[in-house]
């Protein structure tokens, strides 16, 4: 993965709208054929980055390089890149076939040739041939997704951009389409740059993920790196349910939590660490019988339980704070609400992060 | 600045220049009226050598003119009240409810707007004559309504389109009667639309000439008077009244929208 | 206390449903006042005009033996010239308006941002000033010794011929008076094109011209067509421009109708002309409106 030559280089890219800085000096390199996903909450600047890459917005500062060539001033219609929009932006006055053929028509490709190419793409994306003359507005959500992707592929770009195209789709179909998209990525070998606000979605598809917050790129890494070694409280929270305890270092490797009035053993910490957050994932937190069963332990009360299919999630209150513990369904606890429980974790399963 | 941004800015300034020229074009006649009304001489010769506002005084001292204003304003006020009431219900049928025949209804309601007003005025004249209705400012009220009710319905409908029916259902579900729903939810939410509708009704009636011409009988409105004076030859009273009409419209419209904006801002705070 | 009484109505006596015959449905019920009003105020007068058009010439009653005489004299006379003038002037007005208004509509919908509201208001205000007053302003502008020629004379010492009382000035007057009727529907149409759809076309390699031709134009068509229709119909029905600015050099059909009603006191002939005009206009309006769904144009969902 590291041997890939870079196809896109962002050098200190900045974008200001009036007094508002949407993107703060981002440096990023994306490899040829990579599936790269930018994740961030709404307003984090991820869409602006994508629009600058596509040429729909020009950066206020910094350079965008495509295979080493500066492309800041190349307009969108002259870049070998293509975007699948959040709204899909299908042309409502055109049929499925005409939509897919649009970029070919623009390039004056002969009608028979266009039709052949459109039908090929439809087959590749599992759209029935009979849809060729169908009105796009009559297609279902999933079909529209496929038409939009086919249209972008018809442009035959080197890089495809995706601006949260799956956000409006229901859970089950989204899961199917995520996998299909990854398959298309494999089949075409093109570079895919995807943005989403769901880290879960990013994890499923991406080779690498960049997390954005308030216009800055806060962490870049493989899905595994992001999951196991988040570098901030923000990134660790972004992944989903997680237990976070504010702590400060009191001596050597002892952490003190003032809220809980408890002390824990510190995992490996960043140099110069003085105070921050201890992160423990729900699956690393266990319900134990005796304090000695884990390296760190807390006493609390069982508050509620939720069935998550193959697993069960328990909420345990310790003082004011609620901890989330997950177990396999087969190991259900079978305890009454409000009964006393002991929770614990091993130091190696916890992470120390800054803000 | 990148070339793309530069060309974008260049296009924007061209558009601005064009739009502003069109604005100037729209206000050039009003400017001419203002100039002509502020000359002291009996005839209008440009460039003006003797400025003065004598004609303004003379025009407003005239009892006849005051009568004209009274007639025009009475007609406009009555038209406003009736048009907003009918238009409100008409707009609910237009945009709020789904019912069989709505699409046909929408088109038929809009038909009078597309109709040449002079022909409509004549048609009403024939109709009043056929049913033996005497012509006066009251018949003019009716005539104005025929054209203004559809306009007001359309204006209120635009507001109704953005109205979420779930608001009414929620209030109903919380125990409000139909009347309470109307008073507490529907009317306040649609207020800006009703206000615009009223403004349109008043101003369109105030400025209407073709309908008044055939239906006022012995009574005279301001536009009718102006027309008669215009055809008869030059009187500086015409530019004076023309300027007054323009300024009244501008003040009412800008003031009205200013009020709505302020109200919205105050509520958001 | 309030809670208790509310609870009582919910669980207590439920009101009996009204008999089905009385339930008109809320949509239809709300439509009743305006429909009744337009039946009396719009449909009936039109029927009266149609009725009069079949009465013997130069009579004033509505209950005589019907005759086709008026229509015969319309088709054998010279009224067709007036008809052609009206349609021609209307067409010229609409074409000019399209060219003038499109850039403004584009700006209002996309470029001017928060200034759009103010500009829209500025374009609205003249609508509320009587048409003939505004046209009179143009006379003051173009007349001998007026604003234009007076300035010209003061600067260059010579005064050219006035342009008043020519066909060109009539078209200018109509363009001026009906501009908002083209501009507003057009703006509505242009703002109906989603930004992402245009971006997508551009991103797929289309040039600016291709984006306009393939996306902007077809998608804003409903608004543009309505603007064409409104301004054309109003221009065909116009009367004051030709009379005041054109100095009666050109007689449009509406003027013919007015003459029949006033000077020649021939109501049935005037009615026959009005019926023909109504047929042309009504057919055009219904034909065009039938093709559009007003809900989408006016912004439902």
Short mmCIF file of N, CA, C and O in Angstrom, two decimals, chain B residues 60-105:
data_model
loop_
_atom_site.label_atom_id
_atom_site.label_comp_id
_atom_site.label_asym_id
_atom_site.label_seq_id
_atom_site.Cartn_x
_atom_site.Cartn_y
_atom_site.Cartn_z
N UNK B 60 -52.60 69.62 -4.43
CA UNK B 60 -53.18 69.08 -3.20
C UNK B 60 -54.22 69.99 -2.57
O UNK B 60 -54.98 69.56 -1.72
N UNK B 61 -54.23 71.25 -2.99
CA UNK B 61 -55.27 72.14 -2.48
C UNK B 61 -56.61 71.90 -3.16
O UNK B 61 -57.65 72.23 -2.62
N UNK B 62 -56.54 71.26 -4.34
CA UNK B 62 -57.76 71.08 -5.10
C UNK B 62 -58.71 70.09 -4.42
O UNK B 62 -58.32 69.00 -4.02
N UNK B 63 -59.98 70.51 -4.26
CA UNK B 63 -60.98 69.66 -3.62
C UNK B 63 -61.27 68.44 -4.48
O UNK B 63 -61.45 67.33 -3.99
N UNK B 64 -61.25 68.65 -5.79
CA UNK B 64 -61.53 67.56 -6.72
C UNK B 64 -60.53 66.41 -6.51
O UNK B 64 -60.90 65.25 -6.45
N UNK B 65 -59.25 66.78 -6.36
CA UNK B 65 -58.22 65.77 -6.19
C UNK B 65 -58.45 64.99 -4.90
O UNK B 65 -58.29 63.78 -4.83
N UNK B 66 -58.86 65.72 -3.83
CA UNK B 66 -59.11 65.03 -2.57
C UNK B 66 -60.24 64.02 -2.73
O UNK B 66 -60.18 62.92 -2.19
N UNK B 67 -61.26 64.41 -3.48
CA UNK B 67 -62.36 63.48 -3.76
C UNK B 67 -61.85 62.23 -4.46
O UNK B 67 -62.22 61.10 -4.12
N UNK B 68 -60.97 62.45 -5.46
CA UNK B 68 -60.41 61.33 -6.21
C UNK B 68 -59.70 60.37 -5.28
O UNK B 68 -59.88 59.16 -5.34
N UNK B 69 -58.87 60.95 -4.39
CA UNK B 69 -58.12 60.12 -3.46
C UNK B 69 -59.06 59.32 -2.59
O UNK B 69 -58.85 58.13 -2.33
N UNK B 70 -60.15 60.00 -2.11
CA UNK B 70 -61.11 59.31 -1.25
C UNK B 70 -61.71 58.11 -1.99
O UNK B 70 -61.77 57.01 -1.44
N UNK B 71 -62.12 58.34 -3.24
CA UNK B 71 -62.72 57.24 -4.02
C UNK B 71 -61.72 56.10 -4.20
O UNK B 71 -62.02 54.94 -3.91
N UNK B 72 -60.52 56.44 -4.65
CA UNK B 72 -59.52 55.41 -4.92
C UNK B 72 -59.18 54.61 -3.67
O UNK B 72 -59.09 53.38 -3.71
N UNK B 73 -59.00 55.33 -2.55
CA UNK B 73 -58.61 54.63 -1.33
C UNK B 73 -59.75 53.76 -0.81
O UNK B 73 -59.53 52.62 -0.37
N UNK B 74 -60.99 54.26 -0.89
CA UNK B 74 -62.12 53.44 -0.43
C UNK B 74 -62.19 52.15 -1.23
O UNK B 74 -62.34 51.06 -0.67
N UNK B 75 -62.11 52.29 -2.56
CA UNK B 75 -62.17 51.09 -3.40
C UNK B 75 -61.05 50.13 -2.99
O UNK B 75 -61.29 48.95 -2.75
N UNK B 76 -59.83 50.66 -2.88
CA UNK B 76 -58.67 49.79 -2.60
C UNK B 76 -58.82 49.08 -1.26
O UNK B 76 -58.52 47.89 -1.14
N UNK B 77 -59.32 49.80 -0.24
CA UNK B 77 -59.44 49.18 1.09
C UNK B 77 -60.47 48.05 1.08
O UNK B 77 -60.21 46.96 1.60
N UNK B 78 -61.63 48.32 0.47
CA UNK B 78 -62.67 47.28 0.45
C UNK B 78 -62.20 46.08 -0.36
O UNK B 78 -62.37 44.93 0.05
N UNK B 79 -61.56 46.36 -1.50
CA UNK B 79 -61.04 45.27 -2.34
C UNK B 79 -60.05 44.43 -1.53
O UNK B 79 -60.10 43.19 -1.56
N UNK B 80 -59.17 45.10 -0.76
CA UNK B 80 -58.16 44.38 0.02
C UNK B 80 -58.82 43.39 0.98
O UNK B 80 -58.46 42.21 1.02
N UNK B 81 -59.79 43.88 1.75
CA UNK B 81 -60.41 43.02 2.76
C UNK B 81 -61.08 41.80 2.11
O UNK B 81 -60.81 40.65 2.48
N UNK B 82 -61.90 42.06 1.09
CA UNK B 82 -62.63 40.95 0.48
C UNK B 82 -61.66 39.99 -0.23
O UNK B 82 -61.77 38.77 -0.11
N UNK B 83 -60.69 40.56 -0.93
CA UNK B 83 -59.76 39.71 -1.70
C UNK B 83 -58.96 38.80 -0.78
O UNK B 83 -58.73 37.63 -1.10
N UNK B 84 -58.53 39.33 0.38
CA UNK B 84 -57.71 38.50 1.27
C UNK B 84 -58.55 37.36 1.85
O UNK B 84 -58.08 36.22 1.95
N UNK B 85 -59.81 37.65 2.19
CA UNK B 85 -60.65 36.59 2.76
C UNK B 85 -60.90 35.49 1.72
O UNK B 85 -60.65 34.30 1.97
N UNK B 86 -61.37 35.89 0.53
CA UNK B 86 -61.64 34.87 -0.49
C UNK B 86 -60.35 34.17 -0.91
O UNK B 86 -60.29 32.96 -1.06
N UNK B 87 -59.28 34.99 -1.06
CA UNK B 87 -58.00 34.44 -1.50
C UNK B 87 -57.41 33.46 -0.50
O UNK B 87 -56.78 32.47 -0.88
N UNK B 88 -57.63 33.71 0.79
CA UNK B 88 -57.10 32.81 1.82
C UNK B 88 -57.69 31.41 1.67
O UNK B 88 -56.97 30.42 1.59
N UNK B 89 -59.03 31.34 1.58
CA UNK B 89 -59.65 30.03 1.40
C UNK B 89 -59.28 29.43 0.05
O UNK B 89 -59.01 28.23 -0.06
N UNK B 90 -59.25 30.30 -0.96
CA UNK B 90 -58.88 29.83 -2.30
C UNK B 90 -57.48 29.23 -2.30
O UNK B 90 -57.23 28.22 -2.95
N UNK B 91 -56.56 29.85 -1.54
CA UNK B 91 -55.17 29.37 -1.50
C UNK B 91 -55.08 28.03 -0.77
O UNK B 91 -54.28 27.17 -1.14
N UNK B 92 -55.89 27.86 0.29
CA UNK B 92 -55.89 26.57 0.99
C UNK B 92 -56.30 25.46 0.01
O UNK B 92 -55.70 24.39 -0.03
N UNK B 93 -57.33 25.75 -0.79
CA UNK B 93 -57.77 24.76 -1.78
C UNK B 93 -56.72 24.59 -2.86
O UNK B 93 -56.56 23.51 -3.43
N UNK B 94 -55.97 25.65 -3.13
CA UNK B 94 -54.98 25.65 -4.21
C UNK B 94 -53.76 24.81 -3.83
O UNK B 94 -53.22 24.08 -4.65
N UNK B 95 -53.30 24.95 -2.59
CA UNK B 95 -51.99 24.41 -2.25
C UNK B 95 -51.96 23.53 -1.01
O UNK B 95 -51.02 22.77 -0.81
N UNK B 96 -52.98 23.62 -0.15
CA UNK B 96 -52.88 22.92 1.12
C UNK B 96 -53.45 21.51 1.03
O UNK B 96 -52.89 20.57 1.59
N UNK B 97 -54.58 21.37 0.36
CA UNK B 97 -55.26 20.07 0.33
C UNK B 97 -55.12 19.40 -1.02
O UNK B 97 -55.01 20.04 -2.04
N UNK B 98 -55.11 18.09 -0.99
CA UNK B 98 -55.17 17.32 -2.22
C UNK B 98 -56.61 16.91 -2.44
O UNK B 98 -57.21 16.31 -1.57
N UNK B 99 -57.17 17.28 -3.56
CA UNK B 99 -58.53 16.85 -3.83
C UNK B 99 -58.72 16.66 -5.32
O UNK B 99 -57.98 17.22 -6.14
N UNK B 100 -59.68 15.85 -5.66
CA UNK B 100 -59.92 15.55 -7.06
C UNK B 100 -60.38 16.84 -7.74
O UNK B 100 -61.26 17.53 -7.23
N UNK B 101 -59.80 17.17 -8.86
CA UNK B 101 -60.21 18.38 -9.57
C UNK B 101 -59.35 19.57 -9.21
O UNK B 101 -59.55 20.66 -9.71
N UNK B 102 -58.36 19.37 -8.33
CA UNK B 102 -57.54 20.50 -7.90
C UNK B 102 -56.73 21.08 -9.05
O UNK B 102 -56.62 22.30 -9.20
N UNK B 103 -56.17 20.18 -9.87
CA UNK B 103 -55.31 20.66 -10.95
C UNK B 103 -56.11 21.53 -11.93
O UNK B 103 -55.64 22.59 -12.36
N UNK B 104 -57.34 21.13 -12.22
CA UNK B 104 -58.20 21.94 -13.10
C UNK B 104 -58.55 23.26 -12.41
O UNK B 104 -58.48 24.33 -13.00
N UNK B 105 -58.89 23.15 -11.12
CA UNK B 105 -59.23 24.33 -10.33
C UNK B 105 -58.10 25.35 -10.37
O UNK B 105 -58.32 26.55 -10.59
#
